[in-house]
Structures are given as C-alpha cells and as structure tokens.
C-alpha cells in the first residue's frame, strides 16, 4: 500500500553554487547528498512525497531545472508547492511544463492520489503573528486565503484530505489562523508546512489541534529524512 511522506525547504542550489546552505552551519553540510540518500532509503516508487515550498534558490525557471531534475530522479510521485523563496516559480503553466514525469505542482487546485486529495497554498504571515505588518502583509495574506478556498472547493465533500502550506498555520504562541480553521472545517486529517529553520523550529507546532494533525517538515528539522504522514 502506498504511503505519503513530506519534506520541505530543500533549498537546492545545483545551478547557483553561491547559495550553498552550509553557510548556515554544519547541519546543512552536503545536505543534498544526505537528502538523496535518506529519501531513497525510506520512499518507495509507489509512494507520494509532499514538498511544501522553498525548493530551489534559483531566480529563474531555467536555473531551477537542475534542482527539479534532482528531485525528479528520486523515488515516488512528487507534489510541489511554492514557497516564499521560490522566485523561479512565476507561471505555474511553465513550471508544470518543465516538470518530469511523476512530478506535479499544486496551485489553486487539488491533487488526487488514489482516494486521497491534497489541497493547499503557500500561505503568508498571519495576523496572529508578532511579525505581521498590516501595511505590507494584509493583502498577501488575504490573497492566499482566496487561493486556499479555491483549492479546497475542488475537494469532494467527505473525501480524505491532506493540507499543504509553506508558512506556519499557527502563531508563535500557538494561536490558530484562518488557514488552520479552513482545513479543520473541510475535514483534513493532516496538514504539512515548513518555512521555519534553526532556532525558529521552537515556534513550530507539531501535534493535533481540533482533530487535525499538523507536521512541521522543514528539511533541517527532519534531519533531511522525509517524514511519513500516512
């Protein structure tokens, strides 16, 4: 029976070596090789892997192709979501055209894997966060809520559902956002997200809230080993 795994914030830089992540400490040294080894060890070809954003440091799609090919060569079906650092992801049509077989991009729609549906959006800094700035964040936050609503509207009522976000759906103090509430209302069993690194891991919520299991799956938090969700 296929399994569902998740790991985000890969921050690959095969075409932009000046963005090597080892500048952030020993934890990131040779992280692409370590990721590949762990991924191939735990993920089978029939499994699904959710990759919720910050995939490549490339600025343009042409420069992200090597990173996408790296992911494409790994086991399983891969479902990608845009993160705040994925500047190369401008047109989802062009992104989808560049992906290898077995790779898919989630934006304003849903992905079906057997009887399971995956819905989501990038998300944004939430009003419940101490970092939220009304003048700069409100518009982007509300746009991302609309995108999540578009995605969730395509999930059949009662269908098994997993949610994907890049940004955390909870504040630093554990207050649920509108993103979390929407997933709860639509009956999601699990929600995966990333974005947090290093010392910020302590602000991430992993556990159950209102019947939904939340998973922080930033690659460095997982020590570069994909986490089994289902």
C-alpha positions in Angstrom: 0.0 0.0 0.0 1.5 3.4 -1.0 2.5 5.8 1.8 2.5 9.6 2.0 5.7 11.4 3.0 6.6 15.1 3.4 9.7 17.2 3.4 10.0 20.9 2.6 12.6 23.7 2.4 15.1 21.7 0.3 16.8 24.9 -0.7 18.7 23.2 -3.5 21.3 25.2 -5.4 22.8 22.9 -8.1 22.9 25.8 -10.6 23.6 28.6 -8.1 26.5 27.3 -6.0 27.0 30.7 -4.4 23.8 29.8 -2.4 25.2 26.7 -0.8 23.4 26.2 2.5 26.4 25.1 4.5 27.0 28.8 5.3 24.1 28.3 7.9 26.1 25.7 9.8 27.3 22.1 9.8 23.7 20.9 9.9 23.4 21.9 6.2 26.8 20.5 5.0 26.3 18.2 2.0 22.6 18.4 2.6 21.6 17.5 -1.0 23.6 14.2 -0.8 22.2 13.4 2.6 18.7 14.2 1.4 19.0 11.9 -1.6 20.4 9.0 0.5 17.6 9.3 3.1 14.9 9.8 0.5 15.8 6.7 -1.5 16.1 4.7 1.7 12.6 5.4 3.0 10.5 6.3 0.0 9.3 3.6 -2.5 8.5 4.3 -6.1 4.7 3.9 -5.4 4.7 6.5 -2.6 3.8 10.2 -2.6 6.1 12.9 -1.3 4.8 16.4 -0.5 7.3 19.2 -0.9 5.8 22.3 0.6 8.0 25.1 -0.8 11.4 26.7 -0.8 12.6 24.1 -3.3 15.3 26.0 -5.2 17.4 29.1 -4.7 17.2 29.8 -8.5 15.8 33.1 -9.6 14.6 31.9 -13.0 13.0 28.7 -14.1 15.9 27.8 -16.4 18.2 27.9 -13.5 15.9 25.7 -11.4 15.8 22.9 -13.9 18.8 21.1 -12.4 17.2 21.2 -9.0 13.9 20.0 -10.4 15.7 17.1 -12.2 17.4 16.2 -9.0 14.0 15.8 -7.3 12.6 14.1 -10.4 15.2 11.4 -10.1 14.2 10.5 -6.6 11.7 7.8 -5.7 7.9 8.3 -5.6 5.4 10.8 -7.0 6.4 14.3 -6.0 3.9 17.1 -5.4 5.5 20.6 -5.2 4.1 23.8 -3.6 5.6 27.3 -4.0 7.5 28.8 -1.1 8.4 32.4 -0.4 12.0 31.9 -1.8 10.8 30.1 -5.0 11.3 33.2 -7.2 11.7 31.0 -10.2 8.1 29.9 -9.8 6.2 32.7 -11.7 3.9 30.9 -14.1 2.5 27.6 -12.9 1.8 26.6 -16.5 5.5 27.0 -17.3 6.5 25.2 -14.1 4.3 22.2 -15.0 5.7 22.1 -18.5 9.2 21.8 -17.1 8.5 19.0 -14.6 9.5 15.4 -15.3 7.0 12.5 -15.3 5.8 11.9 -11.8 6.2 15.5 -10.6 3.2 17.8 -10.1 2.7 21.4 -9.0 -0.1 22.5 -6.7 -1.6 25.9 -7.2 -5.3 27.0 -7.0 -6.4 23.4 -7.5 -6.1 19.9 -5.9 -4.1 16.8 -6.5 -5.6 13.3 -6.2 -3.6 10.3 -5.2 -5.9 7.3 -5.2 -8.8 8.2 -3.0 -6.8 10.9 -1.2 -7.0 14.6 -2.0 -4.2 17.2 -1.3 -5.2 20.8 -1.2 -3.2 23.9 -0.2 -1.5 27.1 -0.9 1.7 28.9 0.0 0.1 30.9 2.9 1.6 34.0 4.4 2.5 35.7 7.7 -0.7 35.6 9.7 -2.4 38.4 11.7 -1.9 36.4 14.8 1.9 36.5 14.4 4.0 39.1 16.1 5.7 39.6 12.7 2.5 40.6 10.8 2.6 44.1 9.4 -0.8 45.4 8.3 0.6 47.7 5.6 2.6 45.0 3.8 1.1 41.7 4.8 -2.7 42.1 4.8 -3.1 42.0 1.0 -0.9 39.0 0.5 -2.5 37.1 3.4 -6.0 37.6 2.1 -4.9 36.6 -1.4 -3.5 33.4 -0.1 -6.8 32.7 1.8 -8.6 33.0 -1.5 -6.2 30.6 -3.1 -6.8 28.1 -0.4 -10.5 28.5 -0.8 -10.1 27.7 -4.5 -8.2 24.6 -3.7 -10.5 23.3 -1.0 -13.6 24.0 -3.2 -12.3 21.3 -5.5 -12.3 18.6 -2.8 -15.4 16.4 -2.8 -17.3 16.5 0.4 -16.2 13.8 2.8 -13.2 12.8 0.8 -9.9 12.0 2.6 -7.9 15.3 2.7 -4.3 16.4 3.5 -3.4 20.1 3.5 -0.2 21.7 2.3 1.1 25.1 3.3 4.5 26.7 3.2 4.0 29.2 6.0 3.0 28.0 9.5 -0.8 28.0 10.2 -0.2 28.9 13.9 1.3 32.0 15.6 4.4 31.8 17.7 2.2 31.3 20.7 0.1 28.6 19.2 -3.0 30.6 18.1 -4.7 29.0 15.1 -5.0 31.1 11.9 -7.8 31.2 9.3 -5.7 28.7 7.3 -5.9 26.2 10.1 -9.6 26.8 10.6 -10.4 26.2 7.0 -8.6 22.9 7.0 -10.5 21.9 10.1 -13.8 22.8 8.5 -13.1 20.7 5.4 -12.1 17.7 7.5 -8.4 17.5 6.8 -6.7 14.7 8.7 -3.2 16.2 8.4 -1.6 19.4 7.4 2.1 19.8 6.5 4.1 23.0 6.4 7.7 24.3 6.6 9.4 27.8 6.4 10.9 27.6 9.9 14.6 27.0 10.3 17.1 26.7 13.1 16.2 28.4 16.3 12.7 29.2 14.8 11.8 25.5 15.0 10.7 26.1 18.5 7.8 28.2 17.2 6.5 25.4 15.0 3.5 23.4 16.1 3.6 19.6 15.6 0.6 17.8 17.0 -3.1 17.6 17.0 -5.5 20.6 17.1 -9.2 20.4 16.6 -8.9 16.9 15.1 -6.2 17.8 12.6 -2.6 16.6 12.9 0.0 19.2 12.0 3.5 18.4 10.8 6.5 20.8 10.6 8.5 19.3 7.8 11.4 21.7 7.1 14.2 19.6 5.9 16.7 20.6 8.6 14.1 20.0 11.3 13.7 16.4 9.9 17.5 16.0 9.6 16.8 15.6 5.8 14.7 12.4 6.2 11.2 12.6 4.7 8.5 12.2 7.3 5.8 9.6 6.9 2.4 11.3 7.1 0.0 8.4 6.2 
